[in-house]
Amino acid sequence: MRNTLWIRVMATVLATFAALSFARGNVSAKLMASLTQTTLPTVQWFTPNLIPLGTTTFIINGTGYQTGAVAFLDGMPLPTTFLNATQLRATTNVMQSGSGYITILNPNATAPSKPYLIEFGAGIKLSLNPATANVAPGGRLQLTATVNGTANKVVYWYVNGGGSISQTGLYVAPLAAQTTPVTIRIVSAEFAARQATATLTITGPSAPVQISISPLAANVMAATAQQFTALVTGSNNKGSTWPVNGVTNGNASFGTISNNGYYVAL
């Protein structure tokens, strides 16, 4: 009797343990499936790199693709064939050069991959006008950037070889002529691999050194002060001296002036 009871108890314990193990296994499997589904696919590159215009089939290379995955171009689904976990085949019918963004959505996923830039035809093209020019020492030149193939027209401006350039394309030449040309380069804010350059030659006589003062005239009462400002052009040295009636920084008879142009009448 005791043996029979012991066998029944052990059978019940084993059955309960097996049921719990099975339940835990299901929970674990569901958890793993959930984790797998929340791992987003990625897009890394396309074959070919530039997609020809017209009806074209191309390969999307990346990671995390599942059977039934769909590629989207700017939110529109494309005919897509699953090849393996790292490759999909998709078909487009784009008739104009430009660019867009590809995303991948796996079946049962709640979110697509991060957008990845794709180019069609000529893709994104940048140009500079003028492409070549002569600039006098100390002179200025306004360059114009043209961006095709993307709605984002922002470019970043860089200069190599001397002078400076603003982010609106205004170039200021160095103060002396030079034999080495200056290169202006623009980079697309949308796709940094797309760039354009212009070549400038700094030629001609050096810019003369000139200085101006503001204001040119002022009425200053005794025991009052007046701020003057000096502007030096044609030289990298912007320093200046301030004489009053020929006396550097003035004196008690003519008034005094500081090295930054602050005059005090005595």
PDB file of N, CA, C and O in Angstrom, residues 79-146:
ATOM      1  N   PRO A  79       7.678  45.488 -55.271  1.00  0.00           N
ATOM      2  CA  PRO A  79       7.715  44.035 -55.453  1.00  0.00           C
ATOM      3  C   PRO A  79       9.026  43.496 -54.889  1.00  0.00           C
ATOM      4  O   PRO A  79      10.108  43.902 -55.316  1.00  0.00           O
ATOM      5  N   THR A  80       8.934  42.607 -53.907  1.00  0.00           N
ATOM      6  CA  THR A  80      10.115  42.172 -53.161  1.00  0.00           C
ATOM      7  C   THR A  80      10.169  40.653 -53.089  1.00  0.00           C
ATOM      8  O   THR A  80       9.151  40.005 -52.830  1.00  0.00           O
ATOM      9  N   THR A  81      11.363  40.096 -53.305  1.00  0.00           N
ATOM     10  CA  THR A  81      11.591  38.657 -53.188  1.00  0.00           C
ATOM     11  C   THR A  81      12.648  38.401 -52.124  1.00  0.00           C
ATOM     12  O   THR A  81      13.725  39.004 -52.157  1.00  0.00           O
ATOM     13  N   PHE A  82      12.329  37.524 -51.182  1.00  0.00           N
ATOM     14  CA  PHE A  82      13.290  37.140 -50.143  1.00  0.00           C
ATOM     15  C   PHE A  82      14.306  36.175 -50.740  1.00  0.00           C
ATOM     16  O   PHE A  82      13.944  35.157 -51.328  1.00  0.00           O
ATOM     17  N   LEU A  83      15.593  36.491 -50.613  1.00  0.00           N
ATOM     18  CA  LEU A  83      16.656  35.603 -51.076  1.00  0.00           C
ATOM     19  C   LEU A  83      17.287  34.861 -49.910  1.00  0.00           C
ATOM     20  O   LEU A  83      17.425  33.644 -49.934  1.00  0.00           O
ATOM     21  N   ASN A  84      17.679  35.608 -48.894  1.00  0.00           N
ATOM     22  CA  ASN A  84      18.216  35.014 -47.673  1.00  0.00           C
ATOM     23  C   ASN A  84      18.202  36.089 -46.590  1.00  0.00           C
ATOM     24  O   ASN A  84      17.678  37.187 -46.814  1.00  0.00           O
ATOM     25  N   ALA A  85      18.778  35.789 -45.446  1.00  0.00           N
ATOM     26  CA  ALA A  85      18.706  36.712 -44.309  1.00  0.00           C
ATOM     27  C   ALA A  85      19.460  38.009 -44.546  1.00  0.00           C
ATOM     28  O   ALA A  85      19.270  38.984 -43.807  1.00  0.00           O
ATOM     29  N   THR A  86      20.306  38.057 -45.589  1.00  0.00           N
ATOM     30  CA  THR A  86      21.099  39.266 -45.845  1.00  0.00           C
ATOM     31  C   THR A  86      20.821  39.892 -47.205  1.00  0.00           C
ATOM     32  O   THR A  86      21.447  40.891 -47.548  1.00  0.00           O
ATOM     33  N   GLN A  87      19.885  39.320 -47.981  1.00  0.00           N
ATOM     34  CA  GLN A  87      19.618  39.858 -49.317  1.00  0.00           C
ATOM     35  C   GLN A  87      18.138  39.766 -49.679  1.00  0.00           C
ATOM     36  O   GLN A  87      17.485  38.746 -49.422  1.00  0.00           O
ATOM     37  N   LEU A  88      17.658  40.860 -50.283  1.00  0.00           N
ATOM     38  CA  LEU A  88      16.326  40.906 -50.874  1.00  0.00           C
ATOM     39  C   LEU A  88      16.462  41.382 -52.312  1.00  0.00           C
ATOM     40  O   LEU A  88      17.377  42.141 -52.641  1.00  0.00           O
ATOM     41  N   ARG A  89      15.532  40.942 -53.170  1.00  0.00           N
ATOM     42  CA  ARG A  89      15.481  41.445 -54.540  1.00  0.00           C
ATOM     43  C   ARG A  89      14.230  42.307 -54.663  1.00  0.00           C
ATOM     44  O   ARG A  89      13.134  41.882 -54.295  1.00  0.00           O
ATOM     45  N   ALA A  90      14.405  43.543 -55.169  1.00  0.00           N
ATOM     46  CA  ALA A  90      13.278  44.463 -55.311  1.00  0.00           C
ATOM     47  C   ALA A  90      13.273  45.058 -56.711  1.00  0.00           C
ATOM     48  O   ALA A  90      14.297  45.074 -57.401  1.00  0.00           O
ATOM     49  N   THR A  91      12.112  45.554 -57.127  1.00  0.00           N
ATOM     50  CA  THR A  91      11.950  46.136 -58.459  1.00  0.00           C
ATOM     51  C   THR A  91      11.373  47.535 -58.339  1.00  0.00           C
ATOM     52  O   THR A  91      10.410  47.759 -57.594  1.00  0.00           O
ATOM     53  N   THR A  92      11.982  48.482 -59.068  1.00  0.00           N
ATOM     54  CA  THR A  92      11.488  49.857 -59.096  1.00  0.00           C
ATOM     55  C   THR A  92      11.205  50.270 -60.534  1.00  0.00           C
ATOM     56  O   THR A  92      11.657  49.633 -61.486  1.00  0.00           O
ATOM     57  N   ASN A  93      10.486  51.376 -60.662  1.00  0.00           N
ATOM     58  CA  ASN A  93      10.213  51.940 -61.984  1.00  0.00           C
ATOM     59  C   ASN A  93      10.283  53.463 -61.875  1.00  0.00           C
ATOM     60  O   ASN A  93       9.298  54.172 -62.066  1.00  0.00           O
ATOM     61  N   VAL A  94      11.476  53.959 -61.563  1.00  0.00           N
ATOM     62  CA  VAL A  94      11.709  55.394 -61.396  1.00  0.00           C
ATOM     63  C   VAL A  94      12.182  55.960 -62.727  1.00  0.00           C
ATOM     64  O   VAL A  94      13.111  55.423 -63.343  1.00  0.00           O
ATOM     65  N   MET A  95      11.577  57.052 -63.176  1.00  0.00           N
ATOM     66  CA  MET A  95      11.853  57.582 -64.508  1.00  0.00           C
ATOM     67  C   MET A  95      12.701  58.852 -64.492  1.00  0.00           C
ATOM     68  O   MET A  95      13.057  59.358 -65.546  1.00  0.00           O
ATOM     69  N   GLN A  96      13.032  59.376 -63.320  1.00  0.00           N
ATOM     70  CA  GLN A  96      13.791  60.625 -63.243  1.00  0.00           C
ATOM     71  C   GLN A  96      14.934  60.474 -62.249  1.00  0.00           C
ATOM     72  O   GLN A  96      14.767  59.893 -61.175  1.00  0.00           O
ATOM     73  N   SER A  97      16.107  61.015 -62.631  1.00  0.00           N
ATOM     74  CA  SER A  97      17.266  60.947 -61.734  1.00  0.00           C
ATOM     75  C   SER A  97      16.952  61.631 -60.414  1.00  0.00           C
ATOM     76  O   SER A  97      16.287  62.672 -60.375  1.00  0.00           O
ATOM     77  N   GLY A  98      17.441  61.039 -59.355  1.00  0.00           N
ATOM     78  CA  GLY A  98      17.196  61.616 -58.040  1.00  0.00           C
ATOM     79  C   GLY A  98      17.534  60.625 -56.950  1.00  0.00           C
ATOM     80  O   GLY A  98      18.392  59.753 -57.118  1.00  0.00           O
ATOM     81  N   SER A  99      16.849  60.743 -55.832  1.00  0.00           N
ATOM     82  CA  SER A  99      17.133  59.892 -54.686  1.00  0.00           C
ATOM     83  C   SER A  99      15.867  59.673 -53.881  1.00  0.00           C
ATOM     84  O   SER A  99      14.857  60.354 -54.075  1.00  0.00           O
ATOM     85  N   GLY A 100      15.930  58.725 -52.979  1.00  0.00           N
ATOM     86  CA  GLY A 100      14.826  58.426 -52.080  1.00  0.00           C
ATOM     87  C   GLY A 100      15.351  57.618 -50.910  1.00  0.00           C
ATOM     88  O   GLY A 100      16.564  57.514 -50.708  1.00  0.00           O
ATOM     89  N   TYR A 101      14.434  57.027 -50.154  1.00  0.00           N
ATOM     90  CA  TYR A 101      14.844  56.243 -48.989  1.00  0.00           C
ATOM     91  C   TYR A 101      14.148  54.885 -48.989  1.00  0.00           C
ATOM     92  O   TYR A 101      12.936  54.796 -49.214  1.00  0.00           O
ATOM     93  N   ILE A 102      14.948  53.841 -48.761  1.00  0.00           N
ATOM     94  CA  ILE A 102      14.461  52.468 -48.686  1.00  0.00           C
ATOM     95  C   ILE A 102      14.322  52.063 -47.219  1.00  0.00           C
ATOM     96  O   ILE A 102      15.213  52.331 -46.401  1.00  0.00           O
ATOM     97  N   THR A 103      13.200  51.424 -46.885  1.00  0.00           N
ATOM     98  CA  THR A 103      13.028  50.790 -45.580  1.00  0.00           C
ATOM     99  C   THR A 103      12.567  49.353 -45.807  1.00  0.00           C
ATOM    100  O   THR A 103      11.992  49.030 -46.854  1.00  0.00           O
ATOM    101  N   ILE A 104      12.818  48.498 -44.825  1.00  0.00           N
ATOM    102  CA  ILE A 104      12.437  47.087 -44.894  1.00  0.00           C
ATOM    103  C   ILE A 104      11.515  46.769 -43.722  1.00  0.00           C
ATOM    104  O   ILE A 104      11.808  47.138 -42.575  1.00  0.00           O
ATOM    105  N   LEU A 105      10.416  46.079 -44.024  1.00  0.00           N
ATOM    106  CA  LEU A 105       9.478  45.660 -42.983  1.00  0.00           C
ATOM    107  C   LEU A 105       9.355  44.144 -43.012  1.00  0.00           C
ATOM    108  O   LEU A 105       8.936  43.560 -44.016  1.00  0.00           O
ATOM    109  N   ASN A 106       9.740  43.501 -41.915  1.00  0.00           N
ATOM    110  CA  ASN A 106       9.589  42.056 -41.790  1.00  0.00           C
ATOM    111  C   ASN A 106       8.149  41.701 -41.434  1.00  0.00           C
ATOM    112  O   ASN A 106       7.427  42.521 -40.841  1.00  0.00           O
ATOM    113  N   PRO A 107       7.692  40.494 -41.775  1.00  0.00           N
ATOM    114  CA  PRO A 107       6.328  40.093 -41.410  1.00  0.00           C
ATOM    115  C   PRO A 107       6.161  40.077 -39.889  1.00  0.00           C
ATOM    116  O   PRO A 107       7.083  39.712 -39.156  1.00  0.00           O
ATOM    117  N   ASN A 108       4.985  40.504 -39.434  1.00  0.00           N
ATOM    118  CA  ASN A 108       4.636  40.546 -38.008  1.00  0.00           C
ATOM    119  C   ASN A 108       5.449  41.567 -37.224  1.00  0.00           C
ATOM    120  O   ASN A 108       5.335  41.633 -35.999  1.00  0.00           O
ATOM    121  N   ALA A 109       6.284  42.356 -37.903  1.00  0.00           N
ATOM    122  CA  ALA A 109       7.061  43.383 -37.203  1.00  0.00           C
ATOM    123  C   ALA A 109       6.199  44.624 -37.003  1.00  0.00           C
ATOM    124  O   ALA A 109       5.282  44.901 -37.784  1.00  0.00           O
ATOM    125  N   THR A 110       6.491  45.364 -35.956  1.00  0.00           N
ATOM    126  CA  THR A 110       5.722  46.573 -35.660  1.00  0.00           C
ATOM    127  C   THR A 110       6.403  47.834 -36.169  1.00  0.00           C
ATOM    128  O   THR A 110       5.809  48.907 -36.145  1.00  0.00           O
ATOM    129  N   ALA A 111       7.661  47.715 -36.624  1.00  0.00           N
ATOM    130  CA  ALA A 111       8.389  48.894 -37.105  1.00  0.00           C
ATOM    131  C   ALA A 111       9.334  48.469 -38.222  1.00  0.00           C
ATOM    132  O   ALA A 111       9.838  47.344 -38.230  1.00  0.00           O
ATOM    133  N   PRO A 112       9.583  49.365 -39.187  1.00  0.00           N
ATOM    134  CA  PRO A 112      10.509  49.045 -40.278  1.00  0.00           C
ATOM    135  C   PRO A 112      11.949  49.350 -39.885  1.00  0.00           C
ATOM    136  O   PRO A 112      12.228  49.863 -38.798  1.00  0.00           O
ATOM    137  N   SER A 113      12.857  49.063 -40.800  1.00  0.00           N
ATOM    138  CA  SER A 113      14.264  49.405 -40.604  1.00  0.00           C
ATOM    139  C   SER A 113      14.450  50.916 -40.676  1.00  0.00           C
ATOM    140  O   SER A 113      13.547  51.657 -41.080  1.00  0.00           O
ATOM    141  N   LYS A 114      15.626  51.374 -40.298  1.00  0.00           N
ATOM    142  CA  LYS A 114      15.955  52.782 -40.477  1.00  0.00           C
ATOM    143  C   LYS A 114      16.038  53.096 -41.974  1.00  0.00           C
ATOM    144  O   LYS A 114      16.504  52.267 -42.753  1.00  0.00           O
ATOM    145  N   PRO A 115      15.598  54.288 -42.396  1.00  0.00           N
ATOM    146  CA  PRO A 115      15.671  54.641 -43.823  1.00  0.00           C
ATOM    147  C   PRO A 115      17.116  54.674 -44.314  1.00  0.00           C
ATOM    148  O   PRO A 115      18.018  55.101 -43.586  1.00  0.00           O
ATOM    149  N   TYR A 116      17.316  54.239 -45.554  1.00  0.00           N
ATOM    150  CA  TYR A 116      18.651  54.225 -46.161  1.00  0.00           C
ATOM    151  C   TYR A 116      18.551  54.872 -47.536  1.00  0.00           C
ATOM    152  O   TYR A 116      17.699  54.515 -48.347  1.00  0.00           O
ATOM    153  N   LEU A 117      19.439  55.835 -47.786  1.00  0.00           N
ATOM    154  CA  LEU A 117      19.398  56.604 -49.033  1.00  0.00           C
ATOM    155  C   LEU A 117      19.687  55.718 -50.242  1.00  0.00           C
ATOM    156  O   LEU A 117      20.621  54.917 -50.227  1.00  0.00           O
ATOM    157  N   ILE A 118      18.879  55.884 -51.292  1.00  0.00           N
ATOM    158  CA  ILE A 118      19.098  55.184 -52.556  1.00  0.00           C
ATOM    159  C   ILE A 118      19.070  56.218 -53.679  1.00  0.00           C
ATOM    160  O   ILE A 118      18.312  57.188 -53.615  1.00  0.00           O
ATOM    161  N   GLU A 119      19.919  56.031 -54.708  1.00  0.00           N
ATOM    162  CA  GLU A 119      20.006  56.978 -55.817  1.00  0.00           C
ATOM    163  C   GLU A 119      19.601  56.299 -57.121  1.00  0.00           C
ATOM    164  O   GLU A 119      19.902  55.126 -57.344  1.00  0.00           O
ATOM    165  N   PHE A 120      18.952  57.082 -57.984  1.00  0.00           N
ATOM    166  CA  PHE A 120      18.497  56.591 -59.277  1.00  0.00           C
ATOM    167  C   PHE A 120      19.090  57.442 -60.396  1.00  0.00           C
ATOM    168  O   PHE A 120      19.219  58.665 -60.249  1.00  0.00           O
ATOM    169  N   GLY A 121      19.440  56.791 -61.503  1.00  0.00           N
ATOM    170  CA  GLY A 121      19.999  57.527 -62.631  1.00  0.00           C
ATOM    171  C   GLY A 121      21.294  58.204 -62.258  1.00  0.00           C
ATOM    172  O   GLY A 121      22.245  57.573 -61.795  1.00  0.00           O
ATOM    173  N   ALA A 122      21.345  59.532 -62.437  1.00  0.00           N
ATOM    174  CA  ALA A 122      22.545  60.297 -62.080  1.00  0.00           C
ATOM    175  C   ALA A 122      22.654  60.520 -60.578  1.00  0.00           C
ATOM    176  O   ALA A 122      23.698  60.962 -60.090  1.00  0.00           O
ATOM    177  N   GLY A 123      21.586  60.256 -59.838  1.00  0.00           N
ATOM    178  CA  GLY A 123      21.623  60.416 -58.391  1.00  0.00           C
ATOM    179  C   GLY A 123      21.682  61.874 -57.973  1.00  0.00           C
ATOM    180  O   GLY A 123      21.150  62.761 -58.640  1.00  0.00           O
ATOM    181  N   ILE A 124      22.345  62.133 -56.862  1.00  0.00           N
ATOM    182  CA  ILE A 124      22.507  63.497 -56.346  1.00  0.00           C
ATOM    183  C   ILE A 124      23.733  64.124 -56.998  1.00  0.00           C
ATOM    184  O   ILE A 124      24.824  63.560 -56.947  1.00  0.00           O
ATOM    185  N   LYS A 125      23.552  65.288 -57.615  1.00  0.00           N
ATOM    186  CA  LYS A 125      24.645  65.967 -58.320  1.00  0.00           C
ATOM    187  C   LYS A 125      24.807  67.380 -57.771  1.00  0.00           C
ATOM    188  O   LYS A 125      23.829  68.107 -57.598  1.00  0.00           O
ATOM    189  N   LEU A 126      26.076  67.764 -57.528  1.00  0.00           N
ATOM    190  CA  LEU A 126      26.401  69.101 -57.054  1.00  0.00           C
ATOM    191  C   LEU A 126      27.292  69.801 -58.072  1.00  0.00           C
ATOM    192  O   LEU A 126      28.096  69.152 -58.751  1.00  0.00           O
ATOM    193  N   SER A 127      27.162  71.120 -58.166  1.00  0.00           N
ATOM    194  CA  SER A 127      28.052  71.903 -59.018  1.00  0.00           C
ATOM    195  C   SER A 127      28.259  73.275 -58.395  1.00  0.00           C
ATOM    196  O   SER A 127      27.446  73.741 -57.584  1.00  0.00           O
ATOM    197  N   LEU A 128      29.375  73.917 -58.788  1.00  0.00           N
ATOM    198  CA  LEU A 128      29.716  75.253 -58.303  1.00  0.00           C
ATOM    199  C   LEU A 128      29.855  76.213 -59.473  1.00  0.00           C
ATOM    200  O   LEU A 128      30.406  75.854 -60.517  1.00  0.00           O
ATOM    201  N   ASN A 129      29.383  77.426 -59.291  1.00  0.00           N
ATOM    202  CA  ASN A 129      29.518  78.464 -60.306  1.00  0.00           C
ATOM    203  C   ASN A 129      30.059  79.735 -59.650  1.00  0.00           C
ATOM    204  O   ASN A 129      29.476  80.212 -58.673  1.00  0.00           O
ATOM    205  N   PRO A 130      31.204  80.272 -60.160  1.00  0.00           N
ATOM    206  CA  PRO A 130      32.002  79.738 -61.262  1.00  0.00           C
ATOM    207  C   PRO A 130      32.838  78.540 -60.813  1.00  0.00           C
ATOM    208  O   PRO A 130      33.170  78.413 -59.635  1.00  0.00           O
ATOM    209  N   ALA A 131      33.185  77.684 -61.785  1.00  0.00           N
ATOM    210  CA  ALA A 131      34.027  76.529 -61.478  1.00  0.00           C
ATOM    211  C   ALA A 131      35.495  76.922 -61.408  1.00  0.00           C
ATOM    212  O   ALA A 131      36.287  76.275 -60.716  1.00  0.00           O
ATOM    213  N   THR A 132      35.868  77.986 -62.138  1.00  0.00           N
ATOM    214  CA  THR A 132      37.225  78.549 -62.076  1.00  0.00           C
ATOM    215  C   THR A 132      37.110  80.064 -62.109  1.00  0.00           C
ATOM    216  O   THR A 132      36.193  80.615 -62.732  1.00  0.00           O
ATOM    217  N   ALA A 133      38.055  80.739 -61.456  1.00  0.00           N
ATOM    218  CA  ALA A 133      38.025  82.208 -61.456  1.00  0.00           C
ATOM    219  C   ALA A 133      39.348  82.744 -60.944  1.00  0.00           C
ATOM    220  O   ALA A 133      40.072  82.070 -60.200  1.00  0.00           O
ATOM    221  N   ASN A 134      39.674  83.981 -61.371  1.00  0.00           N
ATOM    222  CA  ASN A 134      40.802  84.728 -60.826  1.00  0.00           C
ATOM    223  C   ASN A 134      40.261  85.720 -59.804  1.00  0.00           C
ATOM    224  O   ASN A 134      39.250  86.397 -60.053  1.00  0.00           O
ATOM    225  N   VAL A 135      40.939  85.814 -58.670  1.00  0.00           N
ATOM    226  CA  VAL A 135      40.519  86.727 -57.610  1.00  0.00           C
ATOM    227  C   VAL A 135      41.723  87.569 -57.206  1.00  0.00           C
ATOM    228  O   VAL A 135      42.822  87.039 -57.004  1.00  0.00           O
ATOM    229  N   ALA A 136      41.525  88.872 -57.106  1.00  0.00           N
ATOM    230  CA  ALA A 136      42.603  89.767 -56.688  1.00  0.00           C
ATOM    231  C   ALA A 136      42.901  89.568 -55.206  1.00  0.00           C
ATOM    232  O   ALA A 136      42.012  89.201 -54.427  1.00  0.00           O
ATOM    233  N   PRO A 137      44.148  89.781 -54.792  1.00  0.00           N
ATOM    234  CA  PRO A 137      44.470  89.688 -53.366  1.00  0.00           C
ATOM    235  C   PRO A 137      43.555  90.585 -52.535  1.00  0.00           C
ATOM    236  O   PRO A 137      43.343  91.752 -52.863  1.00  0.00           O
ATOM    237  N   GLY A 138      42.997  90.026 -51.495  1.00  0.00           N
ATOM    238  CA  GLY A 138      42.071  90.774 -50.650  1.00  0.00           C
ATOM    239  C   GLY A 138      40.689  90.930 -51.246  1.00  0.00           C
ATOM    240  O   GLY A 138      39.804  91.510 -50.612  1.00  0.00           O
ATOM    241  N   GLY A 139      40.487  90.402 -52.465  1.00  0.00           N
ATOM    242  CA  GLY A 139      39.198  90.547 -53.134  1.00  0.00           C
ATOM    243  C   GLY A 139      38.168  89.544 -52.642  1.00  0.00           C
ATOM    244  O   GLY A 139      38.456  88.644 -51.850  1.00  0.00           O
ATOM    245  N   ARG A 140      36.956  89.704 -53.150  1.00  0.00           N
ATOM    246  CA  ARG A 140      35.849  88.832 -52.760  1.00  0.00           C
ATOM    247  C   ARG A 140      35.194  88.239 -53.998  1.00  0.00           C
ATOM    248  O   ARG A 140      35.174  88.855 -55.059  1.00  0.00           O
ATOM    249  N   LEU A 141      34.644  87.046 -53.819  1.00  0.00           N
ATOM    250  CA  LEU A 141      33.949  86.370 -54.911  1.00  0.00           C
ATOM    251  C   LEU A 141      32.783  85.581 -54.329  1.00  0.00           C
ATOM    252  O   LEU A 141      32.963  84.789 -53.400  1.00  0.00           O
ATOM    253  N   GLN A 142      31.593  85.800 -54.896  1.00  0.00           N
ATOM    254  CA  GLN A 142      30.420  85.045 -54.474  1.00  0.00           C
ATOM    255  C   GLN A 142      30.266  83.814 -55.358  1.00  0.00           C
ATOM    256  O   GLN A 142      30.145  83.925 -56.575  1.00  0.00           O
ATOM    257  N   LEU A 143      30.288  82.635 -54.756  1.00  0.00           N
ATOM    258  CA  LEU A 143      30.071  81.393 -55.486  1.00  0.00           C
ATOM    259  C   LEU A 143      28.659  80.887 -55.210  1.00  0.00           C
ATOM    260  O   LEU A 143      28.092  81.130 -54.138  1.00  0.00           O
ATOM    261  N   THR A 144      28.111  80.165 -56.192  1.00  0.00           N
ATOM    262  CA  THR A 144      26.752  79.638 -56.076  1.00  0.00           C
ATOM    263  C   THR A 144      26.772  78.124 -56.211  1.00  0.00           C
ATOM    264  O   THR A 144      27.372  77.588 -57.145  1.00  0.00           O
ATOM    265  N   ALA A 145      26.124  77.450 -55.277  1.00  0.00           N
ATOM    266  CA  ALA A 145      26.032  75.987 -55.304  1.00  0.00           C
ATOM    267  C   ALA A 145      24.686  75.571 -55.888  1.00  0.00           C
ATOM    268  O   ALA A 145      23.651  76.162 -55.576  1.00  0.00           O
ATOM    269  N   THR A 146      24.723  74.541 -56.743  1.00  0.00           N
ATOM    270  CA  THR A 146      23.502  73.958 -57.296  1.00  0.00           C
ATOM    271  C   THR A 146      23.440  72.490 -56.893  1.00  0.00           C
ATOM    272  O   THR A 146      24.424  71.762 -57.046  1.00  0.00           O
TER     273      THR A 146
END
